[in-house]
């Protein structure tokens, strides 16, 4: 006599071919074999491109999601969401699952989610709280986000889970090589991109170092600022790079700089740590849960140009310090954020949720 059938799990997120942290997180978890172990079907509701491209992607994804929910009724839905429009779209999909009695795991990625909630009109705030509360589990990226979500929805079933990182070989650069600093992310004020160029102009003289910036955003403004400050020869500004190109860039670097004004739990910080880079970042959002100041990197207050320049100067001028921070970061990434360990925790959540809903799961690894 056959046992219970394996569960059917449906994932909803941006396309794995898009840019950004959520897509990187989804790709990283999928690469652990989690999708194969659980027979996951993936519905993409967003892709890069024009507004029309994005609208078409959501319409297509919503149609696929609705058809799957009605015709193939999954046993569990795992929805990755950000804030603002992403939340509204994904919340509508979550409520269809709620109405059909399908368990839902919400995975909140936005470090600005609490600001989105606080600035929303009262009816939307109530809707946000109800959506979180109704979910079987809400995954928050770190304890700070979990605390913030608990303030929004005190009765929600919240758990804290770090972003995953694929552990990569640490590339040791030749002793005495000129320092290479990289910035990966949107090139705009909120990521501190222009403040970083100003700090570079102040501190990089005589080091022979190079700053490489890559991402979408205000490329020409960044190049113009570098020319104005006389550092155009030591600052390179790229469009967004492919996954392989990012890996090559990180392998050539000594320091990741991310002086943002707000963050969740940036995937790029974890990727840099796993490759042995020292991290220079702001003490915002979930970053202090990844990097301890003076241990795996240097943390500075947001919008503090002087502190940013001083920390950059310290890293540029002290190779042993850079190496020690990078080695500590690589060790912590392996110990706390390895993708296989994060995937195992997600699978444990699946077992718990399915058991509560009367489905003795046969998929994945055994619950822990």
Short mmCIF file of C-alpha atoms in Angstrom, two decimals:
data_model
loop_
_atom_site.label_atom_id
_atom_site.label_comp_id
_atom_site.label_asym_id
_atom_site.label_seq_id
_atom_site.Cartn_x
_atom_site.Cartn_y
_atom_site.Cartn_z
CA UNK A 1 0.00 0.00 0.00
CA UNK A 2 1.48 3.35 -1.01
CA UNK A 3 2.02 6.10 1.53
CA UNK A 4 0.91 9.71 1.27
CA UNK A 5 1.88 11.48 -1.92
CA UNK A 6 4.71 14.02 -1.88
CA UNK A 7 3.52 17.57 -1.24
CA UNK A 8 3.08 20.06 -4.06
CA UNK A 9 4.91 23.32 -3.34
CA UNK A 10 4.52 26.53 -5.35
CA UNK A 11 7.06 29.36 -5.22
CA UNK A 12 6.20 32.91 -6.27
CA UNK A 13 8.92 35.49 -6.84
CA UNK A 14 10.64 37.68 -9.38
CA UNK A 15 12.22 35.87 -12.32
CA UNK A 16 15.48 34.15 -11.50
CA UNK A 17 16.93 36.00 -14.51
CA UNK A 18 16.37 39.45 -13.01
CA UNK A 19 18.82 41.62 -11.14
CA UNK A 20 18.79 42.25 -7.42
CA UNK A 21 18.80 40.56 -4.05
CA UNK A 22 15.54 38.61 -4.20
CA UNK A 23 16.47 36.93 -7.49
CA UNK A 24 19.90 36.09 -6.10
CA UNK A 25 18.34 34.60 -2.98
CA UNK A 26 15.93 32.49 -5.03
CA UNK A 27 18.69 31.27 -7.36
CA UNK A 28 20.91 30.42 -4.41
CA UNK A 29 18.23 28.40 -2.63
CA UNK A 30 17.19 26.62 -5.82
CA UNK A 31 20.81 25.60 -6.42
CA UNK A 32 20.86 23.70 -3.11
CA UNK A 33 18.46 21.12 -4.57
CA UNK A 34 15.53 22.33 -2.48
CA UNK A 35 13.31 22.66 -5.56
CA UNK A 36 14.08 19.13 -6.68
CA UNK A 37 13.55 17.66 -3.23
CA UNK A 38 10.14 19.31 -2.93
CA UNK A 39 9.01 19.24 -6.55
CA UNK A 40 8.70 23.02 -6.53
CA UNK A 41 6.86 24.81 -9.30
CA UNK A 42 8.01 28.39 -9.75
CA UNK A 43 5.80 31.25 -10.94
CA UNK A 44 7.65 34.47 -11.84
CA UNK A 45 5.62 37.66 -11.46
CA UNK A 46 8.29 40.22 -12.30
CA UNK A 47 11.12 40.72 -14.75
CA UNK A 48 13.46 43.52 -15.73
CA UNK A 49 12.44 45.83 -18.56
CA UNK A 50 10.01 48.61 -19.36
CA UNK A 51 6.80 49.26 -17.44
CA UNK A 52 4.98 47.37 -20.16
CA UNK A 53 7.33 44.41 -19.82
CA UNK A 54 6.78 44.36 -16.07
CA UNK A 55 3.00 44.64 -16.39
CA UNK A 56 2.97 41.78 -18.88
CA UNK A 57 5.15 39.66 -16.60
CA UNK A 58 2.80 40.18 -13.67
CA UNK A 59 -0.32 39.48 -15.74
CA UNK A 60 1.23 36.30 -17.10
CA UNK A 61 2.43 35.22 -13.67
CA UNK A 62 -0.92 35.93 -12.06
CA UNK A 63 -2.69 33.87 -14.72
CA UNK A 64 -0.33 30.94 -14.19
CA UNK A 65 -0.64 31.24 -10.43
CA UNK A 66 -4.44 31.32 -10.53
CA UNK A 67 -4.61 28.34 -12.87
CA UNK A 68 -2.22 26.36 -10.68
CA UNK A 69 -4.17 27.20 -7.54
CA UNK A 70 -7.51 26.21 -9.05
CA UNK A 71 -6.51 23.21 -11.18
CA UNK A 72 -3.54 21.70 -9.38
CA UNK A 73 -4.12 22.93 -5.82
CA UNK A 74 -0.66 23.03 -4.18
CA UNK A 75 -0.20 21.95 -0.58
CA UNK A 76 1.93 24.98 0.28
CA UNK A 77 2.73 28.35 -1.31
CA UNK A 78 6.00 30.19 -0.62
CA UNK A 79 5.75 33.86 -1.67
CA UNK A 80 8.79 36.15 -1.82
CA UNK A 81 7.83 39.81 -1.46
CA UNK A 82 9.30 43.26 -1.00
CA UNK A 83 7.35 46.39 -0.04
CA UNK A 84 5.15 48.94 -1.84
CA UNK A 85 3.81 47.61 -5.15
CA UNK A 86 5.51 44.25 -4.71
CA UNK A 87 3.67 43.71 -1.45
CA UNK A 88 0.29 44.69 -2.89
CA UNK A 89 0.67 42.33 -5.83
CA UNK A 90 1.92 39.42 -3.74
CA UNK A 91 -0.67 40.03 -1.04
CA UNK A 92 -3.45 39.59 -3.58
CA UNK A 93 -1.93 36.24 -4.49
CA UNK A 94 -1.59 35.28 -0.85
CA UNK A 95 -5.26 36.02 -0.20
CA UNK A 96 -6.32 33.70 -3.00
CA UNK A 97 -4.39 30.95 -1.21
CA UNK A 98 -5.97 31.92 2.12
CA UNK A 99 -9.46 31.73 0.62
CA UNK A 100 -8.70 28.30 -0.85
CA UNK A 101 -7.29 27.04 2.43
CA UNK A 102 -3.75 26.56 1.12
CA UNK A 103 -0.96 27.16 3.68
CA UNK A 104 1.23 30.16 2.92
CA UNK A 105 4.82 31.07 3.79
CA UNK A 106 5.54 34.77 3.26
CA UNK A 107 9.21 35.68 2.81
CA UNK A 108 9.71 39.43 3.36
CA UNK A 109 12.90 40.82 1.84
CA UNK A 110 12.56 44.60 2.12
CA UNK A 111 14.54 46.51 4.72
CA UNK A 112 12.10 49.39 4.15
CA UNK A 113 8.95 47.38 4.83
CA UNK A 114 8.31 49.13 8.15
CA UNK A 115 8.61 52.53 6.45
CA UNK A 116 6.20 51.44 3.74
CA UNK A 117 3.73 50.41 6.46
CA UNK A 118 4.16 53.53 8.58
CA UNK A 119 3.61 55.87 5.63
CA UNK A 120 0.59 54.00 4.28
CA UNK A 121 -3.00 55.19 4.84
CA UNK A 122 -4.90 53.50 7.64
CA UNK A 123 -6.88 51.05 5.44
CA UNK A 124 -3.67 49.83 3.79
CA UNK A 125 -1.96 49.48 7.18
CA UNK A 126 -4.83 47.26 8.34
CA UNK A 127 -4.56 45.22 5.14
CA UNK A 128 -0.80 44.78 5.64
CA UNK A 129 -1.29 43.57 9.20
CA UNK A 130 -4.09 41.19 8.19
CA UNK A 131 -2.03 39.73 5.35
CA UNK A 132 0.93 39.01 7.63
CA UNK A 133 -1.25 37.66 10.42
CA UNK A 134 -3.13 35.24 8.16
CA UNK A 135 0.06 33.57 6.86
CA UNK A 136 1.16 30.27 8.37
CA UNK A 137 4.72 31.60 8.68
CA UNK A 138 6.31 34.96 7.90
CA UNK A 139 10.06 34.80 7.31
CA UNK A 140 11.96 37.94 8.30
CA UNK A 141 15.56 38.53 7.25
CA UNK A 142 17.09 38.84 10.70
CA UNK A 143 16.00 39.78 14.18
CA UNK A 144 15.67 43.51 13.53
CA UNK A 145 13.21 42.89 10.71
CA UNK A 146 11.35 40.33 12.81
CA UNK A 147 10.97 42.90 15.58
CA UNK A 148 9.73 45.51 13.12
CA UNK A 149 7.21 43.11 11.59
CA UNK A 150 6.02 42.10 15.07
CA UNK A 151 5.20 45.75 15.74
CA UNK A 152 3.08 45.78 12.56
CA UNK A 153 1.36 42.43 13.12
CA UNK A 154 1.77 41.27 16.75
CA UNK A 155 -0.19 38.06 16.15
CA UNK A 156 1.71 36.96 13.05
CA UNK A 157 3.70 33.71 13.11
CA UNK A 158 7.14 35.23 12.62
CA UNK A 159 10.53 33.58 12.30
CA UNK A 160 13.98 34.98 11.61
CA UNK A 161 16.07 33.48 8.83
CA UNK A 162 19.22 34.86 7.20
CA UNK A 163 19.74 35.19 3.51
CA UNK A 164 21.71 32.29 2.02
CA UNK A 165 25.08 32.49 0.36
CA UNK A 166 26.83 30.01 -1.87
CA UNK A 167 30.22 29.39 -0.32
CA UNK A 168 32.88 30.21 -2.89
CA UNK A 169 36.64 29.69 -2.84
CA UNK A 170 38.48 32.60 -1.26
CA UNK A 171 40.82 34.27 -3.74
CA UNK A 172 43.92 35.65 -2.06
CA UNK A 173 45.34 38.59 -3.95
CA UNK A 174 49.12 38.99 -4.26
CA UNK A 175 50.79 40.71 -1.33
CA UNK A 176 51.43 44.35 -2.04
CA UNK A 177 48.83 44.61 -4.81
CA UNK A 178 47.11 47.97 -5.08
CA UNK A 179 43.78 47.91 -3.22
CA UNK A 180 40.63 47.28 -5.23
CA UNK A 181 37.30 48.45 -3.79
CA UNK A 182 33.98 47.44 -5.34
CA UNK A 183 30.45 48.81 -5.01
CA UNK A 184 27.59 46.64 -6.26
CA UNK A 185 24.05 47.99 -6.29
CA UNK A 186 21.94 50.82 -7.61
CA UNK A 187 24.08 53.86 -8.24
CA UNK A 188 22.11 56.60 -6.50
CA UNK A 189 22.09 58.64 -3.30
CA UNK A 190 20.17 56.11 -1.21
CA UNK A 191 22.95 53.57 -1.68
CA UNK A 192 25.60 56.16 -0.82
CA UNK A 193 27.21 55.86 -4.25
CA UNK A 194 28.15 59.51 -4.63
CA UNK A 195 29.30 59.82 -1.03
CA UNK A 196 31.61 56.88 -1.73
CA UNK A 197 33.14 58.62 -4.77
CA UNK A 198 33.73 61.74 -2.64
CA UNK A 199 35.39 59.63 0.08
CA UNK A 200 37.48 57.91 -2.60
CA UNK A 201 38.69 61.25 -3.93
CA UNK A 202 39.73 62.24 -0.42
CA UNK A 203 41.50 59.03 0.61
CA UNK A 204 42.78 57.16 -2.45
CA UNK A 205 45.65 59.42 -3.43
CA UNK A 206 48.98 57.62 -3.46
CA UNK A 207 47.51 54.17 -2.97
CA UNK A 208 47.37 53.19 -6.64
CA UNK A 209 43.97 51.73 -5.84
CA UNK A 210 40.88 51.40 -7.99
CA UNK A 211 37.15 51.76 -7.29
CA UNK A 212 34.77 49.74 -9.46
CA UNK A 213 31.05 50.48 -9.31
CA UNK A 214 28.42 48.32 -11.00
CA UNK A 215 24.64 48.44 -11.02
CA UNK A 216 21.71 50.25 -12.51
CA UNK A 217 21.05 53.91 -11.74
CA UNK A 218 22.76 57.23 -12.40
CA UNK A 219 25.90 56.17 -14.25
CA UNK A 220 26.66 59.47 -15.96
CA UNK A 221 26.26 61.41 -12.72
CA UNK A 222 28.80 59.09 -11.07
CA UNK A 223 31.27 59.45 -13.95
CA UNK A 224 30.83 63.22 -13.97
CA UNK A 225 31.47 63.43 -10.24
CA UNK A 226 34.64 61.35 -10.59
CA UNK A 227 35.87 63.68 -13.34
CA UNK A 228 35.01 66.76 -11.28
CA UNK A 229 36.96 65.42 -8.29
CA UNK A 230 39.94 64.38 -10.41
CA UNK A 231 39.66 60.63 -9.86
CA UNK A 232 38.17 59.53 -13.19
CA UNK A 233 41.28 57.44 -13.93
CA UNK A 234 40.78 55.36 -10.76
CA UNK A 235 36.98 55.00 -10.85
CA UNK A 236 35.17 52.67 -13.27
CA UNK A 237 31.38 52.72 -13.54
CA UNK A 238 29.63 49.74 -15.15
CA UNK A 239 26.06 48.88 -15.97
CA UNK A 240 24.62 45.91 -14.08
CA UNK A 241 26.84 42.86 -14.50
CA UNK A 242 25.93 39.22 -15.03
CA UNK A 243 26.27 36.70 -12.22
CA UNK A 244 29.55 35.41 -13.67
CA UNK A 245 30.91 38.93 -14.11
CA UNK A 246 30.04 39.78 -10.50
CA UNK A 247 31.89 36.67 -9.34
CA UNK A 248 34.95 37.69 -11.37
CA UNK A 249 34.81 41.21 -9.98
CA UNK A 250 34.58 40.04 -6.37
CA UNK A 251 37.48 37.64 -6.94
CA UNK A 252 39.64 40.60 -7.98
CA UNK A 253 38.69 42.83 -5.05
CA UNK A 254 39.82 43.49 -1.49
CA UNK A 255 36.91 45.53 -0.11
CA UNK A 256 33.17 45.76 -0.68
CA UNK A 257 31.77 49.22 0.05
CA UNK A 258 28.03 49.68 0.64
CA UNK A 259 27.31 52.98 2.44
CA UNK A 260 23.50 52.77 2.09
CA UNK A 261 21.00 54.80 4.04
CA UNK A 262 18.82 51.71 4.54
CA UNK A 263 19.13 47.97 3.86
CA UNK A 264 17.52 44.67 4.71
CA UNK A 265 20.09 41.90 4.69
CA UNK A 266 22.08 42.55 1.51
CA UNK A 267 22.97 39.48 -0.53
CA UNK A 268 26.01 41.31 -1.89
CA UNK A 269 27.48 41.64 1.61
CA UNK A 270 27.17 37.88 2.13
CA UNK A 271 28.67 37.17 -1.30
CA UNK A 272 31.62 39.46 -0.53
CA UNK A 273 32.17 37.90 2.89
CA UNK A 274 32.13 34.39 1.44
CA UNK A 275 34.93 35.40 -0.93
CA UNK A 276 37.10 36.91 1.79
CA UNK A 277 36.52 40.63 1.17
CA UNK A 278 36.57 43.14 3.98
CA UNK A 279 33.24 44.99 4.20
CA UNK A 280 32.80 48.74 4.57
CA UNK A 281 29.14 49.52 5.18
CA UNK A 282 26.71 51.59 7.17
CA UNK A 283 25.23 50.36 10.45
CA UNK A 284 21.67 50.19 9.10
CA UNK A 285 18.98 47.52 8.80
CA UNK A 286 20.23 43.97 9.01
CA UNK A 287 23.87 44.75 8.18
CA UNK A 288 25.05 44.66 11.83
CA UNK A 289 23.60 41.13 12.03
CA UNK A 290 26.00 40.11 9.26
CA UNK A 291 29.06 42.22 10.04
CA UNK A 292 30.44 43.04 13.46
CA UNK A 293 32.27 46.34 13.40
CA UNK A 294 36.00 45.72 13.61
CA UNK A 295 35.66 41.95 13.14
CA UNK A 296 34.46 41.23 9.58
CA UNK A 297 34.46 44.83 8.40
CA UNK A 298 34.03 48.44 9.37
CA UNK A 299 30.59 49.97 10.00
CA UNK A 300 29.90 53.71 9.94
CA UNK A 301 26.78 55.80 10.59
CA UNK A 302 24.71 56.63 7.49
CA UNK A 303 25.16 60.11 6.01
CA UNK A 304 28.45 60.60 7.89
CA UNK A 305 30.91 61.60 5.17
CA UNK A 306 33.80 62.02 7.58
CA UNK A 307 33.39 58.57 9.14
CA UNK A 308 33.05 56.98 5.70
CA UNK A 309 36.22 58.63 4.45
CA UNK A 310 38.17 57.72 7.60
CA UNK A 311 37.12 54.05 7.40
CA UNK A 312 37.92 53.89 3.69
CA UNK A 313 41.31 55.44 4.34
CA UNK A 314 42.02 52.88 7.06
CA UNK A 315 41.27 49.98 4.72
CA UNK A 316 43.16 51.44 1.76
CA UNK A 317 46.27 52.03 3.84
CA UNK A 318 46.41 48.82 5.85
CA UNK A 319 46.69 45.58 3.86
CA UNK A 320 47.04 43.28 6.92
CA UNK A 321 43.89 44.82 8.37
CA UNK A 322 41.97 44.23 5.12
CA UNK A 323 43.10 40.61 5.01
CA UNK A 324 42.21 39.92 8.64
CA UNK A 325 38.71 41.35 8.24
CA UNK A 326 38.20 39.38 5.03
CA UNK A 327 39.33 36.10 6.60
CA UNK A 328 36.99 36.61 9.54
CA UNK A 329 34.12 37.36 7.17
CA UNK A 330 34.73 34.22 5.13
CA UNK A 331 34.75 32.10 8.29
CA UNK A 332 31.48 33.62 9.50
CA UNK A 333 29.79 33.19 6.13
CA UNK A 334 30.68 29.49 6.13
CA UNK A 335 29.53 29.02 9.72
CA UNK A 336 26.27 30.99 9.73
CA UNK A 337 24.97 31.75 6.25
CA UNK A 338 25.81 28.77 4.02
CA UNK A 339 23.00 28.12 1.54
CA UNK A 340 22.59 24.44 2.43
CA UNK A 341 22.01 25.29 6.10
CA UNK A 342 19.46 28.00 5.27
CA UNK A 343 17.66 25.64 2.87
CA UNK A 344 17.50 23.00 5.61
CA UNK A 345 15.81 25.49 7.92
CA UNK A 346 13.26 26.34 5.24
CA UNK A 347 12.54 22.65 4.77
CA UNK A 348 12.00 22.30 8.52
CA UNK A 349 9.45 25.12 8.30
CA UNK A 350 7.70 23.30 5.46
CA UNK A 351 7.44 20.14 7.56
CA UNK A 352 6.03 22.11 10.50
CA UNK A 353 3.48 23.99 8.40
CA UNK A 354 2.33 20.90 6.53
CA UNK A 355 2.04 18.88 9.74
CA UNK A 356 -0.11 21.61 11.32
CA UNK A 357 -2.33 21.45 8.26
CA UNK A 358 -2.72 17.68 8.29
CA UNK A 359 -0.32 16.83 5.46
CA UNK A 360 2.35 14.29 6.51
CA UNK A 361 5.05 15.53 4.13
CA UNK A 362 7.25 13.07 2.28
CA UNK A 363 9.26 15.69 0.42
CA UNK A 364 12.60 17.18 1.23
CA UNK A 365 14.86 16.34 4.11
CA UNK A 366 13.40 15.18 7.38
CA UNK A 367 12.25 17.89 9.74
CA UNK A 368 14.78 18.97 12.34
#
